[in-house]
Coordinates of N, CA and C in Angstrom, one line a residue:
X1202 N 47.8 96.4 78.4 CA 48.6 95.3 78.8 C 48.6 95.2 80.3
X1203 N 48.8 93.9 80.8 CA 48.2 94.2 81.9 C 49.8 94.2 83.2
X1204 N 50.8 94.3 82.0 CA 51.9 94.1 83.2 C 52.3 95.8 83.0
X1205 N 52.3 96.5 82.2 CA 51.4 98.0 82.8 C 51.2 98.3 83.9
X1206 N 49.9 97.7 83.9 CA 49.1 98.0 85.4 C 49.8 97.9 86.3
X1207 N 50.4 96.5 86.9 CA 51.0 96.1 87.7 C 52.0 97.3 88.1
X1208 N 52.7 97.2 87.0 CA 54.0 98.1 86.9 C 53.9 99.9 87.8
X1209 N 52.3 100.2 87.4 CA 51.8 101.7 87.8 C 51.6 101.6 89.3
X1210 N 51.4 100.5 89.6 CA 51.4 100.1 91.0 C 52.6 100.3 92.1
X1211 N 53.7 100.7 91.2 CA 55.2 100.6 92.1 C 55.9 99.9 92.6
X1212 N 55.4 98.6 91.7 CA 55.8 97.3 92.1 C 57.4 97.4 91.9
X1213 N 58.3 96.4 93.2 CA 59.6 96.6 93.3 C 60.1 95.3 92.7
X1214 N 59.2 94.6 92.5 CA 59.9 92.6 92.3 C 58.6 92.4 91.4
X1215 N 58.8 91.8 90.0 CA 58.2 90.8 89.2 C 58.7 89.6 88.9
X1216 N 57.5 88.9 89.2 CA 57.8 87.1 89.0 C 57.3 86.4 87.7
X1217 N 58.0 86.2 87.1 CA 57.2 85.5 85.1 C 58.2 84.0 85.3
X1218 N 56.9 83.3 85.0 CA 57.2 82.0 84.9 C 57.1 81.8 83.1
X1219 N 57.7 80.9 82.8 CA 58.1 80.7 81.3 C 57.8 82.2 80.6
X1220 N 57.9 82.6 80.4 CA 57.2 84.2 79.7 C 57.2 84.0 78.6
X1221 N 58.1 82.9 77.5 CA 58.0 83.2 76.1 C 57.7 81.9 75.9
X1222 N 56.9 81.1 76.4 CA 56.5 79.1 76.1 C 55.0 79.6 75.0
X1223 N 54.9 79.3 73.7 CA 53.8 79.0 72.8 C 54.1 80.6 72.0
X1224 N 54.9 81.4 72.2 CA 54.4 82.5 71.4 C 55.8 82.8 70.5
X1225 N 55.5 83.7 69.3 CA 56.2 83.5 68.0 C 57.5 84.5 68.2
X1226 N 58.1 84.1 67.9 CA 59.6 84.6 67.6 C 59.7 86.4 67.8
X1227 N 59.3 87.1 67.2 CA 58.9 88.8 67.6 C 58.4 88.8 68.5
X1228 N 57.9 88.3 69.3 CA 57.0 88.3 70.9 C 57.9 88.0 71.5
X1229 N 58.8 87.0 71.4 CA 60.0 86.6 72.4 C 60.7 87.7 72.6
X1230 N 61.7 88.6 71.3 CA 62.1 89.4 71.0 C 62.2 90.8 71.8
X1231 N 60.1 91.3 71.9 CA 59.4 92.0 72.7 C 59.7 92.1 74.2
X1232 N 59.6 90.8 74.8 CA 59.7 90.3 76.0 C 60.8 90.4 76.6
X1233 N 61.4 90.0 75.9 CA 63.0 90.0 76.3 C 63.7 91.5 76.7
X1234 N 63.5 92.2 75.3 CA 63.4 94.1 75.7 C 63.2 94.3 76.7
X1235 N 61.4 94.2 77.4 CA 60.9 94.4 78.2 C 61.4 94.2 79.5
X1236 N 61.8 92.5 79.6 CA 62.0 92.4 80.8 C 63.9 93.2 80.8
X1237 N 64.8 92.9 80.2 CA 65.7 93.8 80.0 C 66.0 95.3 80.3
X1238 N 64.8 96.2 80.2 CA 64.2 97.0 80.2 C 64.0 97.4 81.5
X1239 N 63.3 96.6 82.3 CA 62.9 96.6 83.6 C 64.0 96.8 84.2
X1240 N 64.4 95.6 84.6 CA 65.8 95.6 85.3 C 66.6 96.5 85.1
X1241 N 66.9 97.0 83.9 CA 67.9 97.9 84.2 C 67.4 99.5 84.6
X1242 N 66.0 99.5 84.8 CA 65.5 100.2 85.5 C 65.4 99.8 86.8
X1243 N 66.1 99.0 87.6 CA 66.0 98.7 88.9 C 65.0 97.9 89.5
X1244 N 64.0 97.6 88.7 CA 63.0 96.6 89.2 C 64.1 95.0 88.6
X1245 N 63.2 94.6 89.9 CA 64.2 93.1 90.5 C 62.9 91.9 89.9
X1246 N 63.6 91.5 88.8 CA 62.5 90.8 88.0 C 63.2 89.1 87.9
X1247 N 62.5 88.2 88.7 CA 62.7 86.7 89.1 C 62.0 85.9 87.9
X1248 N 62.9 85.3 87.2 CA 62.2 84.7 86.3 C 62.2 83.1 86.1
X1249 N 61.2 82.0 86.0 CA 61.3 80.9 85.7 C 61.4 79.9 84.4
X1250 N 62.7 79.1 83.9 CA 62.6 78.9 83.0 C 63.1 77.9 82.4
X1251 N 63.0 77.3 81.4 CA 63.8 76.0 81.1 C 64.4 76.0 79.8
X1252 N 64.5 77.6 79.4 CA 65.5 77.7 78.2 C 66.3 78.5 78.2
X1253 N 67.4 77.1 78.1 CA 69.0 77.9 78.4 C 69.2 79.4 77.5
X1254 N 68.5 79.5 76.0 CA 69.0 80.8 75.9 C 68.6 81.8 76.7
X1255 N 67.3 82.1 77.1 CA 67.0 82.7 77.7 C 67.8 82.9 78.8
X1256 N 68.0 82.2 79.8 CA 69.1 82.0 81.1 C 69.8 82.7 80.9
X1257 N 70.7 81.7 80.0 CA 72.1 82.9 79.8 C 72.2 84.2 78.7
X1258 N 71.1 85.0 78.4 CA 71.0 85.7 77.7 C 70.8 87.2 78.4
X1259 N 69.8 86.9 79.6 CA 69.2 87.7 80.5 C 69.4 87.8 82.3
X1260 N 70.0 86.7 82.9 CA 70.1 86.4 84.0 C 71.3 87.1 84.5
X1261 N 71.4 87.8 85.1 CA 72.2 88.1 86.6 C 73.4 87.2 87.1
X1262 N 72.1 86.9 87.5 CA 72.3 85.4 88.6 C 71.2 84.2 88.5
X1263 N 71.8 83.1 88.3 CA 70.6 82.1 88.1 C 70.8 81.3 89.2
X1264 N 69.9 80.9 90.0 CA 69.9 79.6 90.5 C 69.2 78.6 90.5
X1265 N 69.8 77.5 90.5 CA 69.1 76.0 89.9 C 68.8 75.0 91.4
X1266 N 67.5 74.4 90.8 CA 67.0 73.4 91.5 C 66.7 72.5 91.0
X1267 N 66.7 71.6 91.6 CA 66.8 69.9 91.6 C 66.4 69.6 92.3
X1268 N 64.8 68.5 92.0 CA 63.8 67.7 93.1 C 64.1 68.3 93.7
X1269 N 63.4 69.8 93.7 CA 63.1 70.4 95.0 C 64.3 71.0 96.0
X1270 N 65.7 71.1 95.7 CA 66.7 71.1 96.2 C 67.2 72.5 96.1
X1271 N 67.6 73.2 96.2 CA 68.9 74.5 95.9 C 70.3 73.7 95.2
X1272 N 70.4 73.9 93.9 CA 71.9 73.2 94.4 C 73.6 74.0 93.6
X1273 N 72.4 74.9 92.7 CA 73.6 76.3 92.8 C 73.3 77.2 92.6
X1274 N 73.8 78.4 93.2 CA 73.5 80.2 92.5 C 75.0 80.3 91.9
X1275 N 74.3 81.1 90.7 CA 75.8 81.1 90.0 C 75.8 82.5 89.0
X1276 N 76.8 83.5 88.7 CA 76.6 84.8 88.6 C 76.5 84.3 87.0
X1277 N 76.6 85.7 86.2 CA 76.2 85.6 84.9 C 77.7 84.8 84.0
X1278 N 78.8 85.5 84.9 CA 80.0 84.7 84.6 C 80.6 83.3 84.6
X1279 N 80.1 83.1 86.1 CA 79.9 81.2 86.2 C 79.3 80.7 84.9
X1280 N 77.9 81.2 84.5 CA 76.8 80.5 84.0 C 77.5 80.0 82.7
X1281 N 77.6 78.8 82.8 CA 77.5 77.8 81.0 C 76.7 77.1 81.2
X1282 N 76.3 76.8 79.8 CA 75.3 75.5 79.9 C 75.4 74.1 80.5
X1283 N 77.1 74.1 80.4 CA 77.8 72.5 80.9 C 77.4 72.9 82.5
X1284 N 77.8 74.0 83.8 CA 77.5 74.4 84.9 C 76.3 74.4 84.7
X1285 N 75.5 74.7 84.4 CA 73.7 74.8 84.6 C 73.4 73.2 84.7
X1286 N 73.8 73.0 83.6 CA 73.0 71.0 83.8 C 73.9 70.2 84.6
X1287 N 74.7 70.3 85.2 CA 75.6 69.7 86.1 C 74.8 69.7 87.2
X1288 N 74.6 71.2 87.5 CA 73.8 71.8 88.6 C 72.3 71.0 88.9
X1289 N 71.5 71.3 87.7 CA 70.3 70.3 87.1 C 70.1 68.9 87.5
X1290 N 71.1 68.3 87.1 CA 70.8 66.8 87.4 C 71.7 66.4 88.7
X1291 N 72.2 67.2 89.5 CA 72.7 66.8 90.9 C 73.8 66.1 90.7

């Protein structure tokens, strides 16, 4: 697998854009572990995404952009979905 490799590298920061877009329900499951997994092993894993479960299932801290904008960081506690899309559409 090739995020493995990476990983043997001593890599401190991983970046996954959508990580679970086209793949079946147990692969999500997988992923999710994984990246879960990571982090709480202290790697600092930045993730891009457009599904709220995901967001608020695994996120820290999220922050949201709009056309290109910053327009909130918000902790795991802030995070609802009503605050996320408020955030979203400016």
């Amino acid at each position: 697998m090739l995020i493995s490799r990476w990983l043997m590298r001593g890599l401190k920061v991983i970046v996954v854009d959508e990580p679970t877009r086209g793949i079946d329900v147990g692969a999500k499951s997988e992923i999710f572990a994984l990246i879960d997994r990571l982090a709480g092993e202290g790697l600092a894993v930045v993730m891009m995404t457009s599904e709220m479960p995901e967001l608020l299932g695994l996120a820290d801290r999220i922050a949201v952009i709009c056309e290109g904008r910053l327009t909130a960081i918000m902790s795991r506690d802030e995070a609802t979905q009503e605050n996320i899309l408020n955030a979203a559409i400016g």
